[in-house]
Tab-separated table of C-alpha atoms and ligand atoms in Angstrom:
chain	number	residue	atom	x	y	z
E	1	MET	CA	-10.167	-17.284	13.853
E	2	PHE	CA	-7.392	-15.189	15.447
E	3	ASN	CA	-3.704	-15.681	14.700
E	4	GLU	CA	-2.532	-13.148	17.272
E	5	ASN	CA	-3.839	-12.815	20.800
E	6	TRP	CA	-3.414	-9.083	21.163
E	7	TYR	CA	-6.575	-8.666	23.244
E	8	SER	CA	-7.087	-10.662	26.454
E	9	GLU	CA	-10.460	-12.262	27.264
E	10	ASP	CA	-10.592	-10.401	30.552
E	11	GLN	CA	-10.082	-7.043	28.873
E	12	ALA	CA	-12.557	-7.943	26.115
E	13	LEU	CA	-15.235	-8.685	28.712
E	14	PHE	CA	-14.578	-5.335	30.405
E	15	LEU	CA	-14.802	-3.703	26.971
E	16	GLN	CA	-18.232	-5.288	26.524
E	17	LYS	CA	-19.363	-3.838	29.841
E	18	LEU	CA	-18.331	-0.377	28.650
E	19	VAL	CA	-20.319	-0.842	25.434
E	20	SER	CA	-23.356	-1.927	27.492
E	21	GLN	CA	-23.121	1.282	29.519
E	22	THR	CA	-23.966	3.227	26.347
E	23	HIS	CA	-27.206	1.354	25.663
E	24	GLY	CA	-30.037	3.856	25.318
E	25	ILE	CA	-27.744	6.645	24.087
E	26	SER	CA	-27.959	7.586	20.417
E	27	GLY	CA	-24.874	7.780	18.238
E	28	SER	CA	-22.470	5.513	16.439
E	29	VAL	CA	-20.331	2.722	17.797
E	30	ILE	CA	-16.822	2.747	16.328
E	31	GLU	CA	-13.621	0.756	16.530
E	32	ILE	CA	-10.383	2.171	15.161
E	33	GLY	CA	-7.786	-0.570	14.642
E	34	CYS	CA	-9.474	-3.928	14.102
E	35	TRP	CA	-6.803	-6.243	12.618
E	36	GLU	CA	-8.415	-9.725	12.561
E	37	GLY	CA	-11.348	-8.511	14.642
E	38	LYS	CA	-10.737	-9.907	18.112
E	39	SER	CA	-11.866	-6.832	20.056
E	40	THR	CA	-14.276	-5.932	17.234
E	41	THR	CA	-16.325	-9.125	17.640
E	42	TYR	CA	-16.826	-8.374	21.338
E	43	ILE	CA	-17.950	-4.827	20.579
E	44	ALA	CA	-20.315	-5.974	17.810
E	45	ASN	CA	-21.935	-8.586	20.033
E	46	ALA	CA	-22.316	-6.116	22.904
E	47	CYS	CA	-23.915	-3.378	20.780
E	48	TYR	CA	-26.253	-5.643	18.729
E	49	PRO	CA	-28.722	-4.863	17.137
E	50	GLU	CA	-26.792	-1.659	16.482
E	51	ASN	CA	-23.871	-1.670	14.058
E	52	VAL	CA	-20.206	-1.161	14.790
E	53	ILE	CA	-18.249	0.910	12.275
E	54	CYS	CA	-14.908	-0.837	11.750
E	55	ASN	CA	-12.136	1.531	10.746
E	56	ASP	CA	-8.731	0.225	9.726
E	57	THR	CA	-6.375	0.639	6.792
E	58	TRP	CA	-5.284	-2.992	7.091
E	59	LEU	CA	-1.849	-1.634	6.194
E	60	GLY	CA	-0.370	-2.005	9.697
E	61	ASN	CA	0.956	0.472	12.263
E	62	ILE	CA	2.822	2.621	9.765
E	63	ALA	CA	3.038	5.705	12.006
E	64	GLU	CA	4.863	3.656	14.652
E	65	SER	CA	7.305	2.300	12.076
E	66	GLN	CA	7.967	5.783	10.725
E	67	LEU	CA	8.692	7.153	14.193
E	68	THR	CA	10.845	4.326	15.527
E	69	GLY	CA	12.586	3.410	12.275
E	70	ILE	CA	11.745	-0.238	12.989
E	71	THR	CA	9.165	-1.977	10.803
E	72	HIS	CA	6.183	-2.776	13.014
E	73	VAL	CA	5.190	-6.441	13.323
E	74	THR	CA	1.800	-5.712	11.726
E	75	GLU	CA	3.471	-4.554	8.525
E	76	ILE	CA	5.714	-7.630	8.450
E	77	ILE	CA	2.768	-10.015	8.889
E	78	LEU	CA	0.747	-8.233	6.201
E	79	LYS	CA	3.363	-9.096	3.577
E	80	ASN	CA	2.296	-12.753	3.736
E	81	ARG	CA	-1.231	-12.751	5.097
E	82	ASP	CA	-4.590	-11.415	3.905
E	83	VAL	CA	-5.594	-10.007	7.288
E	84	TYR	CA	-8.602	-8.139	5.891
E	85	SER	CA	-10.191	-11.362	4.546
E	86	ILE	CA	-9.601	-13.048	7.910
E	87	PHE	CA	-11.244	-10.051	9.617
E	88	LEU	CA	-14.319	-10.345	7.363
E	89	ASN	CA	-14.597	-14.110	7.947
E	90	ASN	CA	-14.315	-13.650	11.705
E	91	MET	CA	-16.949	-10.928	11.748
E	92	LYS	CA	-19.324	-13.020	9.632
E	93	SER	CA	-18.897	-16.171	11.710
E	94	LEU	CA	-18.680	-14.648	15.215
E	95	THR	CA	-21.177	-11.765	15.039
E	96	LYS	CA	-24.686	-11.209	13.702
E	97	ASP	CA	-23.253	-9.310	10.730
E	98	ASN	CA	-23.932	-5.978	12.443
E	99	PHE	CA	-20.918	-4.117	11.126
E	100	SER	CA	-19.740	-1.821	8.373
E	101	VAL	CA	-16.199	-1.094	7.224
E	102	VAL	CA	-14.307	2.145	6.636
E	103	LYS	CA	-11.002	1.117	5.073
E	104	GLN	CA	-9.156	4.411	5.445
E	105	ASP	CA	-6.593	6.148	7.616
E	106	CYS	CA	-8.403	7.082	10.836
E	107	LEU	CA	-7.161	10.672	10.918
E	108	GLU	CA	-8.316	11.272	7.343
E	109	TRP	CA	-11.668	9.646	8.002
E	110	LEU	CA	-12.383	11.342	11.340
E	111	GLN	CA	-11.796	14.759	9.766
E	112	THR	CA	-14.832	14.080	7.572
E	113	TYR	CA	-16.974	12.207	10.106
E	114	LYS	CA	-19.343	14.594	11.857
E	115	GLU	CA	-22.002	12.208	13.226
E	116	PRO	CA	-22.687	11.842	16.954
E	117	ILE	CA	-20.543	9.112	18.544
E	118	LYS	CA	-21.561	7.165	21.637
E	119	PHE	CA	-18.740	4.632	21.805
E	120	CYS	CA	-15.261	4.529	20.306
E	121	HIS	CA	-12.479	2.038	20.958
E	122	ILE	CA	-9.016	3.050	19.729
E	123	ASP	CA	-6.403	0.369	19.021
E	124	ALA	CA	-4.411	1.614	16.019
E	125	SER	CA	-0.859	3.005	16.141
E	126	HIS	CA	0.398	3.536	19.674
E	127	GLU	CA	2.775	6.445	19.334
E	128	TYR	CA	1.787	9.677	21.102
E	129	GLN	CA	0.861	11.949	18.208
E	130	SER	CA	-1.585	9.732	16.337
E	131	VAL	CA	-3.394	8.711	19.527
E	132	TYR	CA	-3.606	12.352	20.659
E	133	ASP	CA	-4.895	13.518	17.256
E	134	THR	CA	-7.435	10.683	17.118
E	135	ILE	CA	-8.849	11.521	20.553
E	136	LYS	CA	-9.065	15.228	19.682
E	137	LEU	CA	-11.070	14.471	16.532
E	138	ILE	CA	-13.540	12.243	18.388
E	139	ILE	CA	-14.232	14.358	21.475
E	140	PRO	CA	-16.361	17.081	19.770
E	141	ASN	CA	-18.761	14.377	18.539
E	142	LEU	CA	-18.874	12.297	21.712
E	143	GLN	CA	-22.412	12.222	23.102
E	144	LYS	CA	-23.255	12.904	26.726
E	145	GLY	CA	-22.769	9.579	28.522
E	146	GLY	CA	-20.688	8.367	25.592
E	147	ILE	CA	-17.422	6.492	26.106
E	148	ILE	CA	-14.050	6.723	24.412
E	149	CYS	CA	-11.493	4.074	25.320
E	150	GLY	CA	-8.436	2.287	24.004
E	151	ASP	CA	-5.830	-0.399	24.401
E	152	ASP	CA	-2.175	-0.375	25.499
E	153	PHE	CA	-2.251	2.243	28.257
E	154	LEU	CA	0.429	0.255	30.108
E	155	ASN	CA	2.303	-1.232	27.144
E	156	ALA	CA	2.652	2.132	25.397
E	157	ASN	CA	3.282	4.021	28.620
E	158	ILE	CA	4.591	7.519	29.223
E	159	ASN	CA	8.179	6.283	29.677
E	160	ARG	CA	8.284	4.889	26.133
E	161	ASP	CA	10.599	7.467	24.538
E	162	ASP	CA	10.499	5.473	21.292
E	163	LEU	CA	6.738	6.228	21.106
E	164	LYS	CA	7.158	9.826	22.401
E	165	GLY	CA	5.227	8.881	25.561
E	166	GLY	CA	2.763	6.691	23.674
E	167	VAL	CA	-0.872	6.081	24.550
E	168	GLU	CA	-0.532	7.074	28.207
E	169	ARG	CA	0.843	10.552	27.447
E	170	ALA	CA	-1.826	11.158	24.769
E	171	VAL	CA	-4.628	10.176	27.153
E	172	ARG	CA	-3.225	12.157	30.101
E	173	GLU	CA	-2.860	15.304	27.985
E	174	SER	CA	-6.289	15.150	26.353
E	175	LEU	CA	-8.776	13.660	28.851
E	176	THR	CA	-9.297	14.849	32.422
E	177	GLY	CA	-10.928	12.191	34.566
E	178	PHE	CA	-10.057	9.106	32.517
E	179	LYS	CA	-9.660	5.753	34.224
E	180	ASN	CA	-7.862	2.553	33.349
E	181	TYR	CA	-8.584	-1.107	33.819
E	182	GLY	CA	-5.069	-2.464	33.413
E	183	ASN	CA	-4.072	-1.866	29.818
E	184	LEU	CA	-7.485	-0.462	28.850
E	185	TRP	CA	-8.027	3.267	29.363
E	186	TYR	CA	-11.516	4.746	29.233
E	187	TYR	CA	-13.289	8.058	29.609
E	188	VAL	CA	-17.009	8.618	30.185
E	189	ASN	CA	-18.336	11.947	28.914
E	190	ILE	CA	-20.475	12.935	31.908
Q	1	LIG	C1	-2.827	-3.871	17.192
Q	1	LIG	S1	-3.770	-3.979	15.753
Q	1	LIG	C2	-5.419	-4.011	16.396
Q	1	LIG	C3	-5.702	-5.245	17.191
Q	1	LIG	C4	-7.179	-5.559	17.364
Q	1	LIG	N1	-7.899	-4.510	18.043
Q	1	LIG	C5	-7.358	-6.895	18.073
Q	1	LIG	O1	-8.206	-6.998	18.979
Q	1	LIG	O2	-6.673	-7.847	17.706
Q	1	LIG	C6	-3.631	-2.351	15.100
Q	1	LIG	C7	-4.453	-2.082	13.837
Q	1	LIG	O3	-4.517	-0.674	13.614
Q	1	LIG	C8	-4.465	-0.409	12.238
Q	1	LIG	N2	-4.004	0.964	12.045
Q	1	LIG	C9	-2.798	1.485	12.330
Q	1	LIG	N3	-2.746	2.789	12.022
Q	1	LIG	C10	-3.973	3.113	11.532
Q	1	LIG	C11	-4.542	4.325	11.045
Q	1	LIG	N4	-3.829	5.463	10.984
Q	1	LIG	N5	-5.810	4.306	10.630
Q	1	LIG	C12	-6.546	3.165	10.691
Q	1	LIG	N6	-6.049	1.999	11.136
Q	1	LIG	C13	-4.780	1.965	11.550
Q	1	LIG	C14	-3.507	-1.468	11.701
Q	1	LIG	O4	-3.692	-1.669	10.308
Q	1	LIG	C15	-3.868	-2.684	12.556
Q	1	LIG	O5	-4.818	-3.497	11.918
């Protein structure tokens, strides 16, 4: 199952409620930053029978390491663990197999992805620039009523100089009218 508990049950249940709010809207359901699939399984089960597109490099939070000069824990773990295989096993055993995988850097992929999006959860690197760039690439494709959201609003807060203001700064600068449920930020495209 899950070696790390990087996503609380409470937050995962709130995440499912957000997914449910997009029922009836057309467009894709996406998660960026899946790791072993904890949050991904909740999204997949909430959007069934639709698919969730799972985007991750499974190379770890390289952008954070490059910025801080400290190797991120994800990269350290990946030296000794096949996280991608664990992700696939978790998705097969805990969901109805309603997922597809894009194993690519999110910024590269999103530059080529032009389909309508109704739900996107972002939980990749947490430094300001990559979160900001990711949001900016998603917004033009976000459907009316669609939701973009992400983890670590509090953990990677605006006072984190090591992350150049982190998730909170990226969200504040790019989305007017966002809300947060603890560590989970979200924005509904009304
Ligand atoms: C904190 S983990 C995600 C945790 C997961 N959501 C959970 O519930 O356990 C961050 C993930 O983002 C991925 N990641 C980091 N930078 C990325 C990028 N530029 N493109 C795609 N995935 C990335 C990492 O490989 C890692 O698997």
